[in-house]
């Protein structure tokens, strides 16, 4: 296993107390048009700010939404994963992108709209916004990028960093293996489908696996989730996961990590994990959900960002 050399990053050049101004340059829907789950690809121009060229793929940008909470306090900062490569969107270092889902939910008959995501999604090219960053110290691609293979697991907008990472890898002529396992409820919710389908057509070493949770069921009645891909697409994933120089990255909803770690353990891929404590049984098939949740932690080969 080669040493993992992470790039030096600059953190919080602009903090919430001292934000800078960015301008929206694009804001478009990046799911199918008929998806009820609206997710937008947004690009901000940061030219002339200290942030130009500073976001590494995997890091996040902070957004300060205007206005106040019900208690009269200014809204807090929200972090969004950057979905452009380190070179910047389209190779332009003054452009940084992110992927934003309009958040909404009904609680006890009242409908709530996510403050920052709806603010962002309503912005038009030319509109200004307050931003901070960069943030994130470890969720990065290694500098010695060619020394590894990569398996990326994303649910929903957790795809954001992997869009940037996959652009970065293949633009640099990467020759190793890359697998992307993406989970979403319906086929219409697949994010950036055109981009990833084209990448899969172009590159034999890019494996694109979609896990659609609410259309069909697995033979045992369970849902197709990113973690079940470890079984359902074993023929693609096991050979890559079994290489001694593969790294895995997870990004998306909290909870996905435990499912992935348990399924990795069941297949014997323990190198991606660190055991905190000793489960009662040696056989991962016997481990309780409680044991899985509390005892399976990421090792140095595993990068986790869940929220
Ligand atoms: P489901 O909601 O059908 O249970 P989105 O962010 O677009 O809603 O997509 C999130 C995806 O992750 C959905 O397909 C969702 O399935 C799935 N999901 C929900 N819970 C988990 C979990 N614990 N592990 C992995 N995937 C999950």
Coordinates of N, CA and C in Angstrom, one line a residue, residues 171-298:
X171 N -9.1 13.8 -16.5 CA -8.4 14.8 -17.3 C -6.9 14.7 -17.1
X172 N -6.5 14.0 -16.1 CA -5.0 13.9 -15.9 C -4.5 12.5 -16.5
X173 N -5.5 11.8 -17.3 CA -5.1 10.6 -18.0 C -4.9 9.4 -17.0
X174 N -5.7 9.4 -16.0 CA -5.6 8.3 -15.0 C -5.8 6.9 -15.6
X175 N -5.0 6.0 -15.3 CA -5.0 4.6 -15.9 C -5.5 3.5 -14.9
X176 N -5.7 3.8 -13.6 CA -6.1 2.8 -12.7 C -7.6 2.6 -12.8
X177 N -8.2 1.9 -11.8 CA -9.6 1.6 -11.9 C -10.4 2.6 -11.0
X178 N -11.6 3.1 -11.5 CA -12.5 3.9 -10.7 C -13.9 3.4 -10.8
X179 N -14.5 3.2 -9.6 CA -15.9 2.8 -9.6 C -16.7 3.9 -8.9
X180 N -17.9 4.2 -9.5 CA -18.8 5.2 -8.8 C -20.1 4.4 -8.5
X181 N -20.5 4.3 -7.3 CA -21.7 3.7 -6.9 C -22.7 4.8 -6.4
X182 N -23.7 5.0 -7.1 CA -24.6 6.2 -6.8 C -26.0 5.7 -6.5
X183 N -26.5 6.2 -5.4 CA -27.9 5.8 -4.9 C -28.9 6.9 -4.9
X184 N -30.1 6.6 -5.4 CA -31.1 7.7 -5.3 C -32.5 6.9 -5.4
X185 N -33.6 7.6 -5.1 CA -34.9 6.9 -5.0 C -35.4 6.4 -6.4
X186 N -35.4 7.3 -7.4 CA -36.0 6.9 -8.7 C -35.0 7.2 -9.8
X187 N -35.2 6.6 -11.0 CA -34.3 6.8 -12.1 C -34.3 8.3 -12.5
X188 N -35.4 9.0 -12.3 CA -35.4 10.4 -12.6 C -34.5 11.3 -11.7
X189 N -34.1 10.7 -10.6 CA -33.3 11.5 -9.6 C -31.8 11.3 -9.8
X190 N -31.4 10.5 -10.8 CA -30.0 10.4 -11.1 C -29.4 11.7 -11.4
X191 N -28.3 12.0 -10.7 CA -27.6 13.3 -10.9 C -26.5 13.3 -11.9
X192 N -26.5 14.3 -12.8 CA -25.5 14.4 -13.9 C -25.5 13.2 -14.7
X193 N -26.7 12.6 -15.1 CA -26.7 11.3 -15.8 C -25.9 11.4 -17.1
X194 N -26.0 12.5 -17.9 CA -25.4 12.5 -19.2 C -23.8 12.5 -19.0
X195 N -23.3 13.3 -18.1 CA -21.9 13.3 -17.8 C -21.3 12.0 -17.4
X196 N -22.0 11.3 -16.5 CA -21.4 10.0 -16.0 C -21.6 8.9 -17.1
X197 N -22.7 8.9 -17.8 CA -22.9 7.9 -18.9 C -21.8 8.1 -19.9
X198 N -21.5 9.3 -20.3 CA -20.5 9.6 -21.3 C -19.1 9.2 -20.8
X199 N -18.8 9.4 -19.5 CA -17.5 9.0 -19.0 C -17.4 7.5 -19.0
X200 N -18.5 6.8 -18.7 CA -18.5 5.3 -18.7 C -18.2 4.8 -20.1
X201 N -18.8 5.5 -21.1 CA -18.7 5.0 -22.5 C -17.2 5.3 -22.9
X202 N -16.7 6.4 -22.5 CA -15.3 6.8 -23.0 C -14.2 6.0 -22.3
X203 N -14.4 5.6 -21.0 CA -13.3 5.1 -20.3 C -13.6 3.7 -19.8
X204 N -12.9 2.7 -20.3 CA -13.1 1.3 -19.8 C -12.8 1.1 -18.3
X205 N -11.9 2.0 -17.8 CA -11.6 1.9 -16.4 C -12.5 2.7 -15.5
X206 N -13.6 3.2 -16.0 CA -14.6 3.9 -15.2 C -15.9 3.0 -15.1
X207 N -16.2 2.6 -13.9 CA -17.4 1.7 -13.7 C -18.5 2.5 -13.0
X208 N -19.6 2.6 -13.7 CA -20.7 3.5 -13.1 C -21.9 2.6 -12.7
X209 N -22.2 2.6 -11.5 CA -23.3 1.7 -10.9 C -24.3 2.5 -10.3
X210 N -25.6 2.4 -10.8 CA -26.7 3.1 -10.1 C -27.5 2.2 -9.3
X211 N -27.8 2.6 -8.1 CA -28.6 1.8 -7.2 C -29.9 2.6 -6.9
X212 N -31.0 2.1 -7.6 CA -32.3 2.9 -7.5 C -33.1 2.2 -6.4
X213 N -33.5 2.9 -5.4 CA -34.0 2.3 -4.2 C -35.5 2.0 -4.2
X214 N -36.3 2.8 -5.0 CA -37.8 2.7 -4.9 C -38.5 2.2 -6.1
X215 N -37.7 1.6 -7.0 CA -38.4 1.1 -8.2 C -38.6 -0.5 -8.1
X216 N -37.5 -1.2 -7.8 CA -37.5 -2.6 -7.8 C -37.0 -3.0 -6.4
X217 N -37.2 -4.3 -6.1 CA -36.7 -4.9 -4.8 C -35.7 -6.0 -5.1
X218 N -34.7 -6.2 -4.2 CA -33.8 -7.3 -4.4 C -34.5 -8.6 -4.1
X219 N -33.9 -9.7 -4.4 CA -34.6 -11.0 -4.3 C -35.1 -11.2 -2.8
X220 N -34.4 -10.7 -1.8 CA -34.8 -10.9 -0.4 C -35.8 -9.8 0.0
X221 N -36.3 -9.0 -0.9 CA -37.3 -8.0 -0.5 C -36.7 -6.7 -0.1
X222 N -35.3 -6.6 0.1 CA -34.7 -5.4 0.6 C -34.5 -4.4 -0.6
X223 N -34.1 -3.2 -0.2 CA -34.0 -2.1 -1.2 C -32.6 -2.2 -1.9
X224 N -32.5 -1.7 -3.1 CA -31.2 -1.6 -3.7 C -30.6 -0.3 -3.1
X225 N -29.5 -0.4 -2.4 CA -28.8 0.7 -1.7 C -27.3 0.6 -2.2
X226 N -26.6 1.7 -2.0 CA -25.2 1.7 -2.4 C -24.5 0.6 -1.7
X227 N -24.8 0.2 -0.5 CA -24.0 -0.8 0.2 C -24.4 -2.2 -0.4
X228 N -25.6 -2.4 -0.9 CA -25.9 -3.7 -1.5 C -25.2 -3.9 -2.8
X229 N -24.7 -2.8 -3.4 CA -23.9 -3.0 -4.6 C -22.7 -3.9 -4.4
X230 N -22.2 -3.9 -3.1 CA -21.0 -4.7 -2.8 C -21.3 -6.2 -3.1
X231 N -22.6 -6.6 -2.9 CA -23.1 -7.9 -3.3 C -23.6 -7.9 -4.8
X232 N -24.5 -7.0 -5.0 CA -25.2 -7.0 -6.3 C -24.3 -6.8 -7.5
X233 N -23.2 -6.1 -7.3 CA -22.3 -5.9 -8.4 C -20.9 -6.3 -8.0
X234 N -20.9 -7.5 -7.3 CA -19.6 -8.1 -6.9 C -18.6 -8.2 -8.0
X235 N -19.1 -8.6 -9.2 CA -18.1 -8.9 -10.2 C -17.4 -7.7 -10.7
X236 N -17.9 -6.5 -10.5 CA -17.2 -5.3 -10.8 C -16.4 -4.8 -9.6
X237 N -17.1 -4.8 -8.4 CA -16.4 -4.2 -7.2 C -15.4 -5.0 -6.5
X238 N -15.6 -6.3 -6.4 CA -14.7 -7.1 -5.6 C -13.2 -7.1 -6.2
X239 N -13.1 -7.2 -7.5 CA -11.7 -7.1 -8.0 C -11.0 -5.8 -7.7
X240 N -11.8 -4.7 -7.7 CA -11.2 -3.4 -7.4 C -10.9 -3.3 -5.9
X241 N -12.0 -3.6 -5.1 CA -11.8 -3.5 -3.6 C -10.7 -4.5 -3.1
X242 N -10.5 -5.5 -3.8 CA -9.4 -6.5 -3.4 C -8.0 -6.1 -3.7
X243 N -7.8 -5.0 -4.5 CA -6.5 -4.6 -4.8 C -5.9 -3.9 -3.5
X244 N -4.6 -4.0 -3.3 CA -4.0 -3.5 -2.1 C -3.9 -2.0 -2.1
X245 N -4.0 -1.4 -3.3 CA -3.9 0.1 -3.4 C -5.2 0.8 -3.8
X246 N -6.3 0.3 -3.3 CA -7.6 1.0 -3.5 C -8.0 1.8 -2.3
X247 N -8.5 3.0 -2.6 CA -9.1 3.8 -1.5 C -10.6 3.9 -1.8
X248 N -11.3 4.0 -0.7 CA -12.8 4.3 -0.8 C -13.2 5.6 -0.2
X249 N -14.2 6.2 -0.9 CA -14.7 7.5 -0.4 C -16.2 7.3 -0.3
X250 N -16.8 7.8 0.8 CA -18.3 7.8 0.9 C -18.7 9.2 1.1
X251 N -19.9 9.6 0.5 CA -20.4 10.9 0.7 C -21.9 10.8 0.6
X252 N -22.6 11.4 1.6 CA -24.1 11.4 1.5 C -24.7 11.3 2.8
X253 N -25.9 10.6 2.8 CA -26.7 10.6 4.1 C -26.1 9.8 5.2
X254 N -26.3 10.4 6.4 CA -25.8 9.7 7.6 C -26.5 8.3 7.7
X255 N -25.8 7.3 8.0 CA -26.3 5.9 8.0 C -25.8 5.0 6.9
X256 N -25.5 5.7 5.8 CA -24.9 4.9 4.7 C -23.6 4.2 5.0
X257 N -22.8 4.9 5.9 CA -21.5 4.4 6.2 C -21.5 3.0 6.9
X258 N -22.5 2.9 7.8 CA -22.5 1.6 8.6 C -22.9 0.5 7.7
X259 N -23.8 0.7 6.8 CA -24.2 -0.3 5.8 C -23.1 -0.7 5.0
X260 N -22.3 0.2 4.5 CA -21.2 -0.1 3.6 C -20.1 -0.8 4.4
X261 N -19.8 -0.4 5.6 CA -18.8 -1.0 6.4 C -19.2 -2.5 6.8
X262 N -20.4 -2.7 7.1 CA -20.9 -4.0 7.4 C -20.7 -4.9 6.2
X263 N -21.1 -4.5 5.0 CA -21.0 -5.3 3.8 C -19.6 -5.5 3.4
X264 N -18.7 -4.5 3.6 CA -17.3 -4.7 3.4 C -16.7 -5.8 4.3
X265 N -17.1 -5.8 5.6 CA -16.6 -6.7 6.5 C -17.1 -8.1 6.2
X266 N -18.4 -8.3 5.7 CA -18.9 -9.6 5.4 C -18.1 -10.2 4.2
X267 N -17.6 -9.3 3.3 CA -16.8 -9.8 2.2 C -15.3 -10.0 2.5
X268 N -15.0 -9.7 3.8 CA -13.6 -9.8 4.2 C -12.7 -8.6 3.9
X269 N -13.3 -7.5 3.4 CA -12.5 -6.3 3.1 C -12.2 -5.5 4.4
X270 N -11.5 -6.1 5.4 CA -11.4 -5.4 6.7 C -10.4 -4.3 6.6
X271 N -9.5 -4.2 5.6 CA -8.5 -3.2 5.5 C -9.1 -1.8 5.4
X272 N -10.3 -1.7 5.0 CA -10.9 -0.4 4.9 C -11.5 0.1 6.2
X273 N -11.4 -0.8 7.2 CA -12.1 -0.6 8.5 C -11.1 -0.6 9.7
X274 N -11.6 0.1 10.7 CA -10.9 0.0 12.0 C -11.9 -0.5 13.0
X275 N -11.6 -1.5 13.8 CA -12.5 -2.0 14.8 C -12.3 -1.2 16.1
X276 N -13.4 -0.6 16.6 CA -13.4 0.0 17.9 C -14.1 -0.9 18.8
X277 N -13.3 -1.6 19.6 CA -13.9 -2.6 20.5 C -13.9 -4.0 19.8
X278 N -14.5 -4.9 20.4 CA -14.5 -6.3 19.9 C -15.9 -6.8 19.8
X279 N -16.4 -7.1 18.6 CA -17.8 -7.6 18.5 C -17.8 -9.0 19.1
X280 N -19.0 -9.4 19.6 CA -19.1 -10.7 20.3 C -18.7 -11.9 19.4
X281 N -19.1 -11.9 18.2 CA -18.8 -13.0 17.3 C -17.7 -12.6 16.3
X282 N -16.9 -13.6 15.9 CA -15.9 -13.3 14.9 C -16.5 -13.1 13.5
X283 N -17.6 -13.7 13.3 CA -18.3 -13.7 12.0 C -19.1 -12.5 11.8
X284 N -18.7 -11.6 10.8 CA -19.5 -10.4 10.6 C -21.0 -10.6 10.3
X285 N -21.3 -11.8 9.8 CA -22.7 -12.1 9.6 C -23.5 -12.1 10.9
X286 N -22.9 -12.3 12.0 CA -23.6 -12.4 13.3 C -23.7 -11.0 14.0
X287 N -22.9 -10.0 13.5 CA -22.9 -8.7 14.2 C -24.2 -8.1 14.2
X288 N -24.6 -7.5 15.4 CA -25.8 -6.8 15.5 C -25.7 -5.4 14.9
X289 N -26.8 -4.7 14.5 CA -26.7 -3.4 14.0 C -26.0 -2.4 14.9
X290 N -26.3 -2.6 16.2 CA -25.7 -1.8 17.3 C -24.1 -2.0 17.2
X291 N -23.7 -3.2 17.1 CA -22.2 -3.4 17.0 C -21.7 -2.8 15.8
X292 N -22.4 -2.9 14.7 CA -21.9 -2.4 13.4 C -21.8 -0.9 13.5
X293 N -22.8 -0.2 14.1 CA -22.8 1.2 14.2 C -21.7 1.8 15.1
X294 N -21.5 1.1 16.2 CA -20.5 1.6 17.2 C -19.1 1.2 17.0
X295 N -18.9 0.0 16.4 CA -17.6 -0.6 16.3 C -16.9 -0.4 15.0
X296 N -17.6 -0.2 13.9 CA -16.9 -0.2 12.6 C -16.6 1.3 12.2
X297 N -15.4 1.6 12.1 CA -14.9 2.9 11.8 C -14.0 2.9 10.6
X298 N -13.9 4.1 9.9 CA -13.1 4.1 8.7 C -11.6 4.0 9.1

